[in-house]
Short mmCIF file of C-alpha atoms and ligand atoms in Angstrom, two decimals:
data_model
loop_
_atom_site.label_atom_id
_atom_site.label_comp_id
_atom_site.label_asym_id
_atom_site.label_seq_id
_atom_site.Cartn_x
_atom_site.Cartn_y
_atom_site.Cartn_z
CA UNK A 1 72.01 68.14 66.41
CA UNK A 2 72.61 67.27 62.70
CA UNK A 3 75.47 68.85 60.74
CA UNK A 4 74.75 72.43 59.58
CA UNK A 5 74.16 71.23 55.97
CA UNK A 6 71.69 68.53 57.13
CA UNK A 7 69.55 70.84 59.21
CA UNK A 8 65.81 70.75 58.54
CA UNK A 9 64.78 74.37 58.17
CA UNK A 10 61.13 75.42 58.21
CA UNK A 11 59.60 78.75 57.25
CA UNK A 12 56.44 80.11 58.86
CA UNK A 13 55.11 82.98 56.72
CA UNK A 14 52.40 85.51 57.48
CA UNK A 15 51.53 89.18 57.50
CA UNK A 16 51.50 89.35 61.31
CA UNK A 17 49.62 92.66 61.43
CA UNK A 18 49.88 92.29 64.41
CA UNK A 19 51.36 89.02 65.69
CA UNK A 20 48.76 87.28 67.89
CA UNK A 21 48.81 84.60 70.59
CA UNK A 22 47.54 82.26 67.84
CA UNK A 23 50.69 82.87 65.78
CA UNK A 24 52.89 82.31 68.87
CA UNK A 25 51.12 79.01 69.53
CA UNK A 26 52.02 77.85 65.99
CA UNK A 27 55.63 79.08 66.37
CA UNK A 28 56.10 77.20 69.68
CA UNK A 29 54.81 73.97 68.13
CA UNK A 30 56.55 74.39 64.75
CA UNK A 31 59.97 74.84 66.35
CA UNK A 32 59.69 71.29 67.74
CA UNK A 33 59.24 69.86 64.23
CA UNK A 34 62.32 71.42 62.60
CA UNK A 35 65.92 72.17 63.59
CA UNK A 36 65.58 75.84 62.65
CA UNK A 37 62.53 78.02 62.06
CA UNK A 38 62.48 81.17 59.96
CA UNK A 39 59.55 83.49 60.53
CA UNK A 40 58.85 85.22 57.23
CA UNK A 41 57.02 88.53 57.56
CA UNK A 42 55.39 89.40 54.24
CA UNK A 43 55.23 93.03 53.12
CA UNK A 44 51.83 92.06 51.63
CA UNK A 45 50.79 95.51 50.29
CA UNK A 46 47.54 93.96 48.99
CA UNK A 47 46.35 93.57 52.60
CA UNK A 48 47.17 97.24 53.36
CA UNK A 49 48.79 96.44 56.70
CA UNK A 50 48.36 98.94 59.51
CA UNK A 51 51.90 98.38 60.80
CA UNK A 52 54.92 98.85 58.54
CA UNK A 53 57.06 95.82 57.68
CA UNK A 54 59.76 97.13 60.05
CA UNK A 55 57.25 97.49 62.90
CA UNK A 56 55.90 93.96 62.37
CA UNK A 57 59.42 92.47 62.21
CA UNK A 58 60.36 94.39 65.39
CA UNK A 59 57.29 93.10 67.28
CA UNK A 60 58.04 89.50 66.30
CA UNK A 61 61.69 89.93 67.17
CA UNK A 62 60.80 91.18 70.64
CA UNK A 63 58.36 88.30 71.19
CA UNK A 64 61.03 85.79 70.16
CA UNK A 65 63.54 87.28 72.64
CA UNK A 66 60.92 86.82 75.37
CA UNK A 67 59.84 83.34 74.23
CA UNK A 68 63.28 81.81 73.66
CA UNK A 69 65.27 83.80 76.24
CA UNK A 70 68.01 84.67 73.73
CA UNK A 71 69.57 88.09 73.44
CA UNK A 72 70.07 87.80 69.70
CA UNK A 73 67.53 86.15 67.45
CA UNK A 74 69.52 84.65 64.60
CA UNK A 75 70.90 81.22 63.80
CA UNK A 76 74.50 82.33 64.36
CA UNK A 77 74.11 83.12 68.04
CA UNK A 78 73.93 80.87 71.05
CA UNK A 79 72.11 77.91 69.42
CA UNK A 80 69.12 80.08 68.65
CA UNK A 81 66.60 78.06 66.57
CA UNK A 82 64.69 81.13 65.34
CA UNK A 83 65.24 83.92 62.86
CA UNK A 84 62.83 86.67 61.73
CA UNK A 85 63.03 88.02 58.17
CA UNK A 86 60.92 90.44 56.15
CA UNK A 87 60.19 89.55 52.53
CA UNK A 88 58.59 91.11 49.49
CA UNK A 89 59.02 88.40 46.88
CA UNK A 90 57.42 85.12 45.99
CA UNK A 91 57.01 82.95 49.08
CA UNK A 92 58.71 79.91 47.52
CA UNK A 93 61.73 82.08 46.63
CA UNK A 94 61.91 83.34 50.21
CA UNK A 95 61.81 79.68 51.36
CA UNK A 96 64.72 78.80 49.03
CA UNK A 97 66.75 81.90 49.94
CA UNK A 98 66.56 80.82 53.57
CA UNK A 99 67.56 77.21 52.71
CA UNK A 100 64.23 75.98 54.08
CA UNK A 101 62.43 72.89 52.73
CA UNK A 102 59.26 73.00 54.81
CA UNK A 103 56.51 75.62 54.88
CA UNK A 104 54.38 75.83 58.03
CA UNK A 105 50.86 77.26 58.07
CA UNK A 106 48.25 77.43 60.81
CA UNK A 107 44.66 76.28 60.25
CA UNK A 108 42.03 77.68 62.58
CA UNK A 109 38.81 76.40 61.09
CA UNK A 110 37.35 74.76 57.99
CA UNK A 111 36.91 78.16 56.31
CA UNK A 112 40.71 78.66 56.28
CA UNK A 113 41.11 75.45 54.35
CA UNK A 114 40.04 76.47 50.82
CA UNK A 115 42.39 79.44 50.75
CA UNK A 116 45.25 77.46 52.27
CA UNK A 117 44.66 74.54 49.91
CA UNK A 118 44.80 76.84 46.87
CA UNK A 119 48.03 78.46 48.08
CA UNK A 120 49.53 75.07 48.88
CA UNK A 121 48.79 73.69 45.38
CA UNK A 122 50.19 76.82 43.72
CA UNK A 123 53.36 76.63 45.84
CA UNK A 124 53.67 72.91 45.03
CA UNK A 125 53.54 73.71 41.33
CA UNK A 126 56.08 76.48 41.66
CA UNK A 127 58.44 74.47 43.90
CA UNK A 128 57.64 70.73 44.13
CA UNK A 129 60.49 70.11 46.60
CA UNK A 130 58.91 72.31 49.28
CA UNK A 131 56.43 70.53 51.56
CA UNK A 132 53.66 72.41 53.39
CA UNK A 133 52.70 71.30 56.88
CA UNK A 134 49.46 72.53 58.46
CA UNK A 135 49.17 72.86 62.21
CA UNK A 136 45.66 73.05 63.60
CA UNK A 137 45.31 75.97 66.01
CA UNK A 138 44.62 75.03 69.61
CA UNK A 139 41.06 75.66 70.71
CA UNK A 140 41.50 78.95 72.57
CA UNK A 141 43.18 80.52 69.52
CA UNK A 142 40.72 79.48 66.84
CA UNK A 143 38.74 82.71 66.81
CA UNK A 144 41.73 85.05 66.73
CA UNK A 145 42.36 86.93 63.48
CA UNK A 146 44.68 89.92 63.12
CA UNK A 147 42.00 91.89 61.26
CA UNK A 148 39.50 91.39 64.11
CA UNK A 149 42.14 92.32 66.68
CA UNK A 150 42.79 95.58 64.78
CA UNK A 151 39.09 96.37 64.54
CA UNK A 152 38.53 95.75 68.26
CA UNK A 153 41.61 97.87 69.17
CA UNK A 154 40.60 100.76 66.89
CA UNK A 155 37.17 100.85 68.51
CA UNK A 156 38.70 100.96 71.99
CA UNK A 157 38.12 97.29 72.94
CA UNK A 158 40.45 95.22 75.10
CA UNK A 159 42.79 93.05 73.01
CA UNK A 160 45.05 91.93 75.87
CA UNK A 161 43.93 88.31 75.70
CA UNK A 162 44.64 88.05 71.97
CA UNK A 163 48.12 89.55 71.56
CA UNK A 164 51.32 89.01 73.60
CA UNK A 165 52.28 91.69 76.18
CA UNK A 166 55.13 93.48 74.38
CA UNK A 167 53.19 93.59 71.12
CA UNK A 168 50.19 94.95 73.04
CA UNK A 169 52.31 97.83 74.37
CA UNK A 170 53.84 98.66 70.97
CA UNK A 171 50.61 98.19 69.11
CA UNK A 172 48.69 100.62 71.32
CA UNK A 173 51.40 103.29 70.92
CA UNK A 174 51.70 102.78 67.16
CA UNK A 175 47.93 102.72 66.72
CA UNK A 176 47.52 105.99 68.68
CA UNK A 177 50.21 107.66 66.49
CA UNK A 178 48.58 106.43 63.27
CA UNK A 179 45.07 107.44 64.31
CA UNK A 180 46.33 110.96 65.22
CA UNK A 181 48.37 111.46 62.02
N1 LIG B 201 45.92 81.52 65.11
C1 LIG B 201 45.28 82.67 65.01
N2 LIG B 201 45.19 83.37 63.88
C2 LIG B 201 45.79 82.89 62.80
C3 LIG B 201 46.49 81.70 62.84
C4 LIG B 201 46.54 80.99 64.08
N3 LIG B 201 47.16 79.83 64.20
N4 LIG B 201 46.97 81.47 61.62
C5 LIG B 201 46.58 82.49 60.85
N5 LIG B 201 45.86 83.36 61.56
C6 LIG B 201 45.15 84.52 61.05
C7 LIG B 201 45.90 85.77 60.88
O1 LIG B 201 45.80 86.58 62.02
C8 LIG B 201 45.22 86.38 59.66
O2 LIG B 201 44.05 87.03 59.99
P1 LIG B 201 43.54 88.25 59.10
O3 LIG B 201 43.36 87.74 57.68
O4 LIG B 201 42.29 88.62 59.78
O5 LIG B 201 44.56 89.31 59.15
C9 LIG B 201 44.84 85.18 58.84
O6 LIG B 201 44.71 84.14 59.74
C10 LIG B 201 45.85 84.77 57.82
O7 LIG B 201 46.89 85.64 57.85
P2 LIG B 201 48.45 85.28 57.93
O8 LIG B 201 48.73 84.01 58.68
O9 LIG B 201 49.16 86.50 58.35
O10 LIG B 201 48.75 84.92 56.54
P3 LIG B 201 48.38 85.71 55.31
O11 LIG B 201 47.26 84.97 54.71
O12 LIG B 201 48.19 87.16 55.49
O13 LIG B 201 49.75 85.52 54.58
C11 LIG B 201 51.15 84.83 52.82
C12 LIG B 201 49.75 84.93 53.40
C13 LIG B 201 52.12 85.83 53.34
C14 LIG B 201 51.67 83.45 53.14
C15 LIG B 201 50.88 85.00 51.32
O14 LIG B 201 50.29 86.26 51.11
C16 LIG B 201 52.12 84.91 50.48
O15 LIG B 201 52.60 83.82 50.20
N6 LIG B 201 52.68 86.07 50.05
C17 LIG B 201 53.89 86.13 49.24
C18 LIG B 201 53.57 86.29 47.76
C19 LIG B 201 53.31 84.95 47.11
O16 LIG B 201 54.15 84.08 47.02
N7 LIG B 201 52.08 84.78 46.63
C20 LIG B 201 51.65 83.55 46.00
C21 LIG B 201 51.16 82.58 47.04
S1 LIG B 201 50.59 81.09 46.30
#
């Protein structure tokens, strides 16, 4: 393992409303490319997320405990390669604040590309030292989108093959509370 100051830190940003098996697939593959991976959960008020930032961070945190078998998910504990942070500022500033140099994004299909390309160019102009790496989603995850998962769940459909088990449990409870309130 390189010295702390030479660590390659990546940041995987998203809204994660909710985190899906597609996101977890990207996380599992991204962590092999960097020494440390920060998962950046965007407040993203423009997308009017169903779950609060705290709820989305908590779901991701729980999934990381399950995935990496660590009690605490932060870089300071037990060689944990993952950290989950919420952010409400410019993405490139969040990358810098977390001492990351690499941005990771998932690409599911060609239609994702135009949007991702635009964001990538803008981020390059704002912070030329930050590189963006795109990981192509594995086949079984290419049709998963958080907005579709929410729609299916709100209409009573089964989302168990799209979201991980602990998120499924939380999401159903949170959704029921929100629909009733
Ligand atoms: N598998 C399955 N689904 C995937 C996926 C994968 N590998 N990768 C992405 N998705 C889905 C998500 O579920 C989501 O679906 P939805 O739109 O139906 O909800 C969609 O693809 C993309 O969402 P997500 O990955 O959460 O990213 P986002 O586009 O919501 O997030 C930010 C974009 C957070 C990176 C962007 O808004 C941002 O940078 N915000 C900070 C402010 C800023 O700096 N703005 C200027 C940017 S140039």
